[in-house]
Short mmCIF file of C-alpha atoms and ligand atoms in Angstrom, two decimals:
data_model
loop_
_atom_site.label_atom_id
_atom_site.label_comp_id
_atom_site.label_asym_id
_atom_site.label_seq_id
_atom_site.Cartn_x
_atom_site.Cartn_y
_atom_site.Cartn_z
CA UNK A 1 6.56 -17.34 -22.74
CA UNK A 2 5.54 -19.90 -20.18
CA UNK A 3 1.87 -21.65 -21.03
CA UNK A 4 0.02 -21.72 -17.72
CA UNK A 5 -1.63 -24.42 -15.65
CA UNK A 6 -2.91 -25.05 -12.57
CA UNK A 7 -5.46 -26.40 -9.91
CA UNK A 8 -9.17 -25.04 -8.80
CA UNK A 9 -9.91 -25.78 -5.35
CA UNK A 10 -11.52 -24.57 -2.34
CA UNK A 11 -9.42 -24.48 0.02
CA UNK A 12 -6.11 -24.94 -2.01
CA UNK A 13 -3.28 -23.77 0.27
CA UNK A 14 -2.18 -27.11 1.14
CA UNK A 15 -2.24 -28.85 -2.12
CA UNK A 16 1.21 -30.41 -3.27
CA UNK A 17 0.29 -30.87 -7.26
CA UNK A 18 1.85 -27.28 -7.72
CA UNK A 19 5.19 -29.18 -6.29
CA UNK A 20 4.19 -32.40 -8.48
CA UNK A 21 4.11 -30.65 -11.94
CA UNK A 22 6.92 -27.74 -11.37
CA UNK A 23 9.15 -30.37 -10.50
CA UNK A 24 8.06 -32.69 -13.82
CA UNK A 25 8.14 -29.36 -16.02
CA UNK A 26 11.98 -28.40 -14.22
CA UNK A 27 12.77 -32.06 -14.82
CA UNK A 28 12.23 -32.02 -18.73
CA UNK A 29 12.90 -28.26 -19.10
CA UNK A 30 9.42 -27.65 -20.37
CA UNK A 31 8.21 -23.80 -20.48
CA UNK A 32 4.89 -24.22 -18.01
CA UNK A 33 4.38 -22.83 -15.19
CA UNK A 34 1.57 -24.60 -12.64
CA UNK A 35 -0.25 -22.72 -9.86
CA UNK A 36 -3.18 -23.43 -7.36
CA UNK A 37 -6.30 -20.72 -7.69
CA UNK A 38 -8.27 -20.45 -4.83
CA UNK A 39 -12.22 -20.65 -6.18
CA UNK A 40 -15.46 -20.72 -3.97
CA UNK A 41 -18.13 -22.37 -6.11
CA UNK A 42 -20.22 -19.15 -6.22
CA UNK A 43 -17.39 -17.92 -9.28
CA UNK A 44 -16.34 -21.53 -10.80
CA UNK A 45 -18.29 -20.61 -13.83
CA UNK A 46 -16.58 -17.30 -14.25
CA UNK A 47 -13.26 -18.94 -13.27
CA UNK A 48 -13.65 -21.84 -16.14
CA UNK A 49 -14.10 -19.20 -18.38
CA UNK A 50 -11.13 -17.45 -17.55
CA UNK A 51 -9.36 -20.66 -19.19
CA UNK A 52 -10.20 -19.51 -22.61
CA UNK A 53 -10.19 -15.99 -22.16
CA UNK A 54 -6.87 -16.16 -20.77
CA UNK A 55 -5.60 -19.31 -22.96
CA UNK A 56 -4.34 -21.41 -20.03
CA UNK A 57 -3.45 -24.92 -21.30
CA UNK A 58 -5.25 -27.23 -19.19
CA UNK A 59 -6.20 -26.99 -15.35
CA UNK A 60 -6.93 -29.70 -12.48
CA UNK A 61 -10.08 -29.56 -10.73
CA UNK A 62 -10.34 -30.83 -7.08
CA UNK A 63 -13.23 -30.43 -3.98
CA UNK A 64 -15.37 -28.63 -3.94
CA UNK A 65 -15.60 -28.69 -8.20
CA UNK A 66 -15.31 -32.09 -9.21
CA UNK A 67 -18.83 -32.61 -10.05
CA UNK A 68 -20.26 -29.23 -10.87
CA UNK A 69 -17.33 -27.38 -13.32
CA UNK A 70 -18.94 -30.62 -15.93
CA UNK A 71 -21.74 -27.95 -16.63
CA UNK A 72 -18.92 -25.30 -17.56
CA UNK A 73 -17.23 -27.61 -20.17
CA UNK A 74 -17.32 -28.20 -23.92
CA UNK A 75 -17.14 -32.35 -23.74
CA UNK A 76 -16.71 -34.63 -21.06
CA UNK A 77 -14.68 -37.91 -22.18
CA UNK A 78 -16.13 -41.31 -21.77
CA UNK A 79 -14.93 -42.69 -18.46
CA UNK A 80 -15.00 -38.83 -16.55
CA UNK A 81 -19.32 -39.43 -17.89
CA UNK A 82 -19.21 -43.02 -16.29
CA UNK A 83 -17.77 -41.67 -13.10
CA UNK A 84 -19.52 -38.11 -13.14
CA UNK A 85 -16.71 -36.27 -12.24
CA UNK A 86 -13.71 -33.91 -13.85
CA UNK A 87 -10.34 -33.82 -12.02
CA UNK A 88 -8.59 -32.84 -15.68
CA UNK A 89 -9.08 -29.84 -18.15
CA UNK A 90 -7.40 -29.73 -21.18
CA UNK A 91 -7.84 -26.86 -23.57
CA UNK A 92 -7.84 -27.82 -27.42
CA UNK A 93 -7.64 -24.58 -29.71
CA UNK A 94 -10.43 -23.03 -26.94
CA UNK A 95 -12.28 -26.03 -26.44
CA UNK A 96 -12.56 -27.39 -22.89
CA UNK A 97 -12.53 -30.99 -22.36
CA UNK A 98 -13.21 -33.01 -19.00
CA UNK A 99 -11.28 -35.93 -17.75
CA UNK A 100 -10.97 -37.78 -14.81
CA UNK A 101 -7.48 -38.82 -13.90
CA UNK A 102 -7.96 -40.30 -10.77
CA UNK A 103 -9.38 -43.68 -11.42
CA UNK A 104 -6.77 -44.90 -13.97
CA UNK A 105 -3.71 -43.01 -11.38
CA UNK A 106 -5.19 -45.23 -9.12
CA UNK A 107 -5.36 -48.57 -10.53
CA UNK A 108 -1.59 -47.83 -12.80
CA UNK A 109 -0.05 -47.11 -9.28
CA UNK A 110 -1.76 -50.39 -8.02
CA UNK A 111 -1.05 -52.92 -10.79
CA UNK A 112 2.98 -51.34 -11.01
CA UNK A 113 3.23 -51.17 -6.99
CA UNK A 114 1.73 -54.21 -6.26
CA UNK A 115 1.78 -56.43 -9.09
CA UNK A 116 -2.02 -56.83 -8.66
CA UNK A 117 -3.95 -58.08 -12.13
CA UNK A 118 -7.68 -57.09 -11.60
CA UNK A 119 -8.82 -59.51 -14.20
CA UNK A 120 -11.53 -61.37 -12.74
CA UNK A 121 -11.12 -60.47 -9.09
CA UNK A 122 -13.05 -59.84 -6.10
CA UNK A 123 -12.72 -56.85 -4.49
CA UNK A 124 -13.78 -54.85 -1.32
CA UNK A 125 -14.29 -51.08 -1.18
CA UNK A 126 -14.43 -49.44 1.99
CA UNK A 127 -16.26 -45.94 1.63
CA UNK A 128 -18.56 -44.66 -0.97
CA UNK A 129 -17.12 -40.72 -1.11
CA UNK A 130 -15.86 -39.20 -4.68
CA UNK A 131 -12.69 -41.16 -4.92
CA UNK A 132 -14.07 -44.17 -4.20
CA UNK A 133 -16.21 -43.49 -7.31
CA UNK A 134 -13.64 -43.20 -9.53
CA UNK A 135 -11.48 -45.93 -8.10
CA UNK A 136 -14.59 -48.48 -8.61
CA UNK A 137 -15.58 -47.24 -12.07
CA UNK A 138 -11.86 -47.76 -13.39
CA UNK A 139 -11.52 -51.24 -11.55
CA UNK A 140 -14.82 -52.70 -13.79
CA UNK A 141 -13.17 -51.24 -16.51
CA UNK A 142 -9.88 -53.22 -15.64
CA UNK A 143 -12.26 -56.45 -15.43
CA UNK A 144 -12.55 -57.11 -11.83
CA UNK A 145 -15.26 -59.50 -11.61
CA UNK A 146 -16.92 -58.32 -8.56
CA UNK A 147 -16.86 -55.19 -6.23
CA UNK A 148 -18.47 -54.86 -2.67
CA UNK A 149 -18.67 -51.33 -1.65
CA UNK A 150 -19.31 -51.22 2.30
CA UNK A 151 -19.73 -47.23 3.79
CA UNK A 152 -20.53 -46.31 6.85
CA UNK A 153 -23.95 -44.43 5.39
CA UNK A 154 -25.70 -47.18 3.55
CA UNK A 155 -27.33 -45.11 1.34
CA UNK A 156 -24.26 -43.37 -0.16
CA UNK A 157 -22.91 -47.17 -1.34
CA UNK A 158 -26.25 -47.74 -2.84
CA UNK A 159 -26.23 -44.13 -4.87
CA UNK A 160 -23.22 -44.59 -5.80
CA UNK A 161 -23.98 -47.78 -7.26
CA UNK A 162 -27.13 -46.90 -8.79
CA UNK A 163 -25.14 -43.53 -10.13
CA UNK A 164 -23.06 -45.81 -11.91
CA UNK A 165 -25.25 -48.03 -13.87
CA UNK A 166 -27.08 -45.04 -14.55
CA UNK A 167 -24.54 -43.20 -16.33
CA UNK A 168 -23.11 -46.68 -17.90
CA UNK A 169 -26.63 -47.29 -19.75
CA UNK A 170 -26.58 -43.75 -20.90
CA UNK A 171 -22.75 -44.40 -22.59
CA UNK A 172 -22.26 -46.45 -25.28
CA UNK A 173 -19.32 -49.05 -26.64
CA UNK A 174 -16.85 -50.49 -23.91
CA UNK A 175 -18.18 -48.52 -21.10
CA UNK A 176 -22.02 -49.07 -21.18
CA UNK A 177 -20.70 -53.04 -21.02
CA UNK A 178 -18.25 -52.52 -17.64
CA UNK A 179 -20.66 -52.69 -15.30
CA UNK A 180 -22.34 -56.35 -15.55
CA UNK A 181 -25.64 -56.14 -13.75
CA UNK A 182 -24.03 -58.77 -10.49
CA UNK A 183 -20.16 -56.63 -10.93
CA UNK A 184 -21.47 -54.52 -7.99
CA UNK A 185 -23.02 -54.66 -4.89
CA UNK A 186 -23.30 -53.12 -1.64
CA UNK A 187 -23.32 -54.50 2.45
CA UNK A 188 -23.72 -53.27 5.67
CA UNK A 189 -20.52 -52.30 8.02
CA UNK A 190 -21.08 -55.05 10.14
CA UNK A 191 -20.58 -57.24 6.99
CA UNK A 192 -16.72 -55.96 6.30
CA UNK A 193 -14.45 -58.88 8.36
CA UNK A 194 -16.59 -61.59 6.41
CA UNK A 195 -16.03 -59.55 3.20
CA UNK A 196 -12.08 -59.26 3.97
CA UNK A 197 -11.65 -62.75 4.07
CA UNK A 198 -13.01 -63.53 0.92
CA UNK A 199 -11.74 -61.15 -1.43
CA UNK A 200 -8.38 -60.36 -3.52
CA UNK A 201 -8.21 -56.76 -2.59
CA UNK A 202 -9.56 -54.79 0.05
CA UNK A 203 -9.02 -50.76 -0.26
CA UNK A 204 -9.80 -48.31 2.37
CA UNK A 205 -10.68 -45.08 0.56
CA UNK A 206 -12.04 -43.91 3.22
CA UNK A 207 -10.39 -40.80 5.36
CA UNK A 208 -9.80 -42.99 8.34
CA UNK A 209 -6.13 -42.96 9.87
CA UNK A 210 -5.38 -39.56 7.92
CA UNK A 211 -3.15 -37.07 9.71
CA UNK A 212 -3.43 -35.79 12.55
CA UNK A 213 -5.81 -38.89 13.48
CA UNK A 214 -3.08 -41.43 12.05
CA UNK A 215 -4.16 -43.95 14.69
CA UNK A 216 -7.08 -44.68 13.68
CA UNK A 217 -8.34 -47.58 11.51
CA UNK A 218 -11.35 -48.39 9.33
CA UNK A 219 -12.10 -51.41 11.92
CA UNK A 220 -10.62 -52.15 14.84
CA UNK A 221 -8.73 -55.17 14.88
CA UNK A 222 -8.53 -56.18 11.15
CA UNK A 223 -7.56 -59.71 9.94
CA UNK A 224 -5.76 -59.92 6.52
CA UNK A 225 -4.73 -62.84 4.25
CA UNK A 226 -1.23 -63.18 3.63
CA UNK A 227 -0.30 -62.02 0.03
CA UNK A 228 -3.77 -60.26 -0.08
CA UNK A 229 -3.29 -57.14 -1.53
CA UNK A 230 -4.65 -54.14 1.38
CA UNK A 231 -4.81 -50.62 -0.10
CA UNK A 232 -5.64 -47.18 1.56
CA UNK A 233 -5.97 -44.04 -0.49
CA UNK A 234 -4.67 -42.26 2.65
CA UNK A 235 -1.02 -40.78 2.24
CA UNK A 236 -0.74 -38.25 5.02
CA UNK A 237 0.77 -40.61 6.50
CA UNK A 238 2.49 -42.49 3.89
CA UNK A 239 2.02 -45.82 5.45
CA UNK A 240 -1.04 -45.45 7.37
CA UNK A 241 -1.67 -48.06 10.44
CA UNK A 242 -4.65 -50.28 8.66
CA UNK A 243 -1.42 -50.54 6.07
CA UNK A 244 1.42 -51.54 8.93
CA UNK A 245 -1.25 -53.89 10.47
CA UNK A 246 -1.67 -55.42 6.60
CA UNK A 247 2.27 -56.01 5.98
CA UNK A 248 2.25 -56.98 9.96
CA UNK A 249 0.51 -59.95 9.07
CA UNK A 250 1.60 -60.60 5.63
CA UNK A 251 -0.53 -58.51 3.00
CA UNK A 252 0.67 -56.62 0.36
CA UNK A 253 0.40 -52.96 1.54
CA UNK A 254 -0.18 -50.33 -0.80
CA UNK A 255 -0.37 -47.00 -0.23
CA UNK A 256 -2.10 -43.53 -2.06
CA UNK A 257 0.93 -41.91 -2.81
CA UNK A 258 1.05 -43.31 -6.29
CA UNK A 259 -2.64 -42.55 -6.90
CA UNK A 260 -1.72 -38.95 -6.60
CA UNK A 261 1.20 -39.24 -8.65
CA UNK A 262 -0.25 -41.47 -11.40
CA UNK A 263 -3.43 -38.91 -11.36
CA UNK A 264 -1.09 -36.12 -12.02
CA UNK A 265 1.39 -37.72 -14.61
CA UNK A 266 -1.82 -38.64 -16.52
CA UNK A 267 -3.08 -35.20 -16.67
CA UNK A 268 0.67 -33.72 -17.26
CA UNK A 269 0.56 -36.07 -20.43
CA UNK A 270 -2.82 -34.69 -21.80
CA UNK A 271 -1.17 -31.34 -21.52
CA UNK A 272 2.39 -31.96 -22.56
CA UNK A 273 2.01 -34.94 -24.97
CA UNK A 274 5.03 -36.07 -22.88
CA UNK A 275 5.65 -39.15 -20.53
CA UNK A 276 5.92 -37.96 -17.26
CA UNK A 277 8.65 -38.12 -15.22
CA UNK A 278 6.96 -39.87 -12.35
CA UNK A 279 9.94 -41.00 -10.48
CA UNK A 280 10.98 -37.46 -9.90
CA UNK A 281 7.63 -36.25 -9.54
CA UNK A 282 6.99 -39.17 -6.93
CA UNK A 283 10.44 -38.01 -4.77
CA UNK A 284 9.36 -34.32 -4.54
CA UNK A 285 5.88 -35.02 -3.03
CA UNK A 286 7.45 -38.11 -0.85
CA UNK A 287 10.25 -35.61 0.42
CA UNK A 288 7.64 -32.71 1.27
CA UNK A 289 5.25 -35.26 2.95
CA UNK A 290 8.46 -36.70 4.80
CA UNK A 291 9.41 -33.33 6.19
CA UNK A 292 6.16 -31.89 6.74
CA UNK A 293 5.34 -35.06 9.15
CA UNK A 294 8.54 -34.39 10.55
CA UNK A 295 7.56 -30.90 11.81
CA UNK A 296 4.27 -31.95 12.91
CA UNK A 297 4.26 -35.39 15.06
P1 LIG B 1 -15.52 -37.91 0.55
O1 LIG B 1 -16.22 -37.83 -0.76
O2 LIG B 1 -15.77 -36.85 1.57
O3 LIG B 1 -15.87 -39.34 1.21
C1 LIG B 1 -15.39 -39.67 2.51
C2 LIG B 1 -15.68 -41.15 2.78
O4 LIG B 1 -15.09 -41.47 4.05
C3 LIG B 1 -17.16 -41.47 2.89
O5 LIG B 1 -17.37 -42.78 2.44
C4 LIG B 1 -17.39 -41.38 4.40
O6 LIG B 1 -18.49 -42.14 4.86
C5 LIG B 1 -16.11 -42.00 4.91
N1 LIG B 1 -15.81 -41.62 6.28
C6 LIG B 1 -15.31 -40.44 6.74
N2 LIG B 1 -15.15 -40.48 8.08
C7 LIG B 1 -15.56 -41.71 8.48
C8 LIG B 1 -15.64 -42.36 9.76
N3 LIG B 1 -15.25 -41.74 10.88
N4 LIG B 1 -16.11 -43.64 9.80
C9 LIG B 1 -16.48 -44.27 8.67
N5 LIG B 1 -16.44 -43.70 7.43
C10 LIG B 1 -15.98 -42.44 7.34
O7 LIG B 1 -13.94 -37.93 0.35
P2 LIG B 1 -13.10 -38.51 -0.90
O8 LIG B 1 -12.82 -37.41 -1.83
O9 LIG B 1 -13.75 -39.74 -1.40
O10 LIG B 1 -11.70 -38.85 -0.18
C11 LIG B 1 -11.60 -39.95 0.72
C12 LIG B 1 -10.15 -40.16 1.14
O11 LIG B 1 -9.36 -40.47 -0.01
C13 LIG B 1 -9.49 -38.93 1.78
O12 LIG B 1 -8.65 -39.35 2.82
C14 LIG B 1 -8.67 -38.34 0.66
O13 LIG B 1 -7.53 -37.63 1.13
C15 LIG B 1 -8.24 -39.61 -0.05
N6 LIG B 1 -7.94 -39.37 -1.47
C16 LIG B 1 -6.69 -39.71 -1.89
C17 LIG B 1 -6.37 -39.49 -3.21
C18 LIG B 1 -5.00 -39.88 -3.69
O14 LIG B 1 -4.57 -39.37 -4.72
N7 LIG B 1 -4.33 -40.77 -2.99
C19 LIG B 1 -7.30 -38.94 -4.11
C20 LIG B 1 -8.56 -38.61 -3.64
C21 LIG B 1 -8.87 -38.83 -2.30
P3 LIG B 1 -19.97 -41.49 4.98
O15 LIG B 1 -20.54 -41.52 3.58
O16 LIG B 1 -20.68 -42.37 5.91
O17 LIG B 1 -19.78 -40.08 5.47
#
C-alpha cells in the first residue's frame, strides 16, 4: 500500500509540489503517493488531525496555514520556532512535528546556483512578507554579517525584525546566538539604490514582476554591480526582468526555482530518509512552468 502525503492550502489548484514529489517518488520507485487538499482555515484543526487519524506520513503546509497549523502540532523544531512558521509535517509513530523547509531550500539553491558563501556578508532584502522571513532567519544562521530588510510598509520590516529577536531570545543554543543585536536592520524604500550598491546580495522576495505582471520591477531603473549576486524568489517567470536587467549588466542572476525545489527535496528527505532526486524533480516543474508560459503569453 502506498503511504500518503500531500499539501494544505487555500487555494491549492495551481500548486506544482504534487508534480515535484510524484515525479521524485516515480524516479526512485518509492510507494507514496502526494496530493494537494484544499483547506479553508475554519477546518485546519480538524484537517491536521486527520494526519493521525488517517496515518498520512508527513504533509506540506502553504498560505493561508503557515503560521496558524503551529497550534495543531506536537513540536515545532528549532529554526521553524525562530522563523514562526511550518511549511513541513512529518509524522513520527503519531507524533506531529513542524518544520520549515523554505529557508534552508532557499539558501542550498543559492550557495549551489550561485556559488555565493554568506559568511560575513552584507545583504539586502527587498520585502518583509512570510518568505522573506524565512529566507532572513536561515541567512543569520549561514553567518551573513548584516541584513537590511527594505518593504514597501515600514512597519512590516520592523515586525518582522522585532518577531525575530523575539523568538531568538526565547530559543536556546545556536539559534538564540544568530541574530547579533546590529545583524539586522531595517530602511525606508527610498533608501534601496544606496543599499544596492553597497551590499553582496540583493534579493527581491517580493511578488513584483510575477506572472501575468512580468514587466514589472521592484524599482525602476536598477543599477547592479558586476559579479554581485541579484536574487528574486519570483519563478513564474523563470527569469524575471529585475533578473535579465541583473545579468544585463553583469550580476549573478539567480532565480526561485531552486528555492522551491530545495524546499521540497528537504521535506521529501524528512519523509523518505532518502536524498532527493532534485535534478529530476527540478526538470518536471521547469518543463510545466515552460509550457504553461507558453500557453499563456
Ligand atoms: P507575502 O507574505 O504576501 O508578502 C508579499 C511582499 O511583497 C510584502 O513585502 C509586500 O509589501 C510586497 N509587495 C507586494 N506587492 C508590492 C508592490 N506592488 N510594491 C511593493 N511591495 C509589494 O508573500 P510571500 O509569501 O512572502 O511571497 C512573496 C513572493 O515570494 C511571491 O511572489 C511568492 O510567489 C514568492 N515565493 C517563492 C517561493 C519559492 O519557492 N521560490 C516560496 C515562497 C514565496 P507590503 O508589506 O508593503 O504589502
Amino acid at each position: 500500500m502506498k503511504q500518503l502525503v500531500g499539501v494544505l492550502g487555500h487555494p491549492i489548484a495551481h500548486s506544482k509540489s504534487p508534480l515535484l514529489h510524484n515525479r521524485a517518488f516515480q524516479e526512485l520507485d518509492l510507494p507514496y503517493f502526494y496530493t494537494a487538499f484544499d483547506v479553508v482555515p475554519e477546518q485546519l484543526g480538524t484537517a491536521v488531525s486527520g494526519l493521525r487519524a488517517l496515518g498520512i506520513r508527513g504533509m506540506n503546509v502553504t498560505i493561508p496555514h503557515k503560521v496558524a497549523v503551529i497550534d495543531h502540532l506536537d513540536e515545532v523544531d528549532p529554526a521553524a520556532c525562530l522563523i514562526g512558521a511550518v511549511n513541513t509535517i512529518v509524522n513520527e509513530a503519531d507524533r506531529l512535528i513542524g518544520f520549515n523547509t523554505d529557508g534552508d531550500g532557499y539558501v542550498r539553491s543559492l550557495i549551489e546556483e550561485t556559488g555565493f558563501n554568506p559568511m560575513g556578508k552584507l545583504v539586502l532584502v527587498i520585502g518583509a512578507g512570510g518568505a522573506a522571513r524565512a529566507i532572513v532567519s536561515a541567512l543569520l544562521f549561514k553567518g551573513v554579517s548584516q541584513i537590511t530588510i527594505i518593504n514597501r510598509t515600514e512597519e512590516r520590516a520592523i515586525e518582522l525584525i522585532d518577531g525575530l529577536k523575539a523568538r531568538a531570545s526565547e530559543l536556546s543554543g545556536s539559534f538564540a546566538h544568530s541574530i547579533q543585536p546590529d545583524s539586522l536592520q531595517h530602511m525606508q524604500w527610498n533608501e534601496i539604490h544606496r543599499m544596492m550598491y553597497q551590499s553582496d546580495c540583493v534579493i527581491n522576495t517580493t511578488s513584483i514582476g510575477m506572472w501575468p505582471e512580468q514587466d514589472r520591477m521592484p524599482i525602476a531603473n536598477p543599477s547592479f554591480i558586476q559579479g554581485q549576486i541579484v536574487s528574486d524568489l519570483v519563478y513564474n517567470p523563470l527569469k524575471t526582468r529585475w533578473l535579465q536587467e541583473a545579468s544585463r549588466q553583469g550580476a549573478i542572476a539567480h532565480g526561485g526555482l531552486g528555492m522551491f525545489v530545495y524546499q521540497g527535496a528537504i521535506a521529501f528527505e524528512k519523509w523518505t530518509g532518502r536524498p532527493a532526486p532534485v535534478r529530476v524533480m527540478r526538470e518536471a516543474v521547469e518543463s510545466a512552468l515552460r509550457s504553461e508560459l507558453d500557453i499563456e503569453v
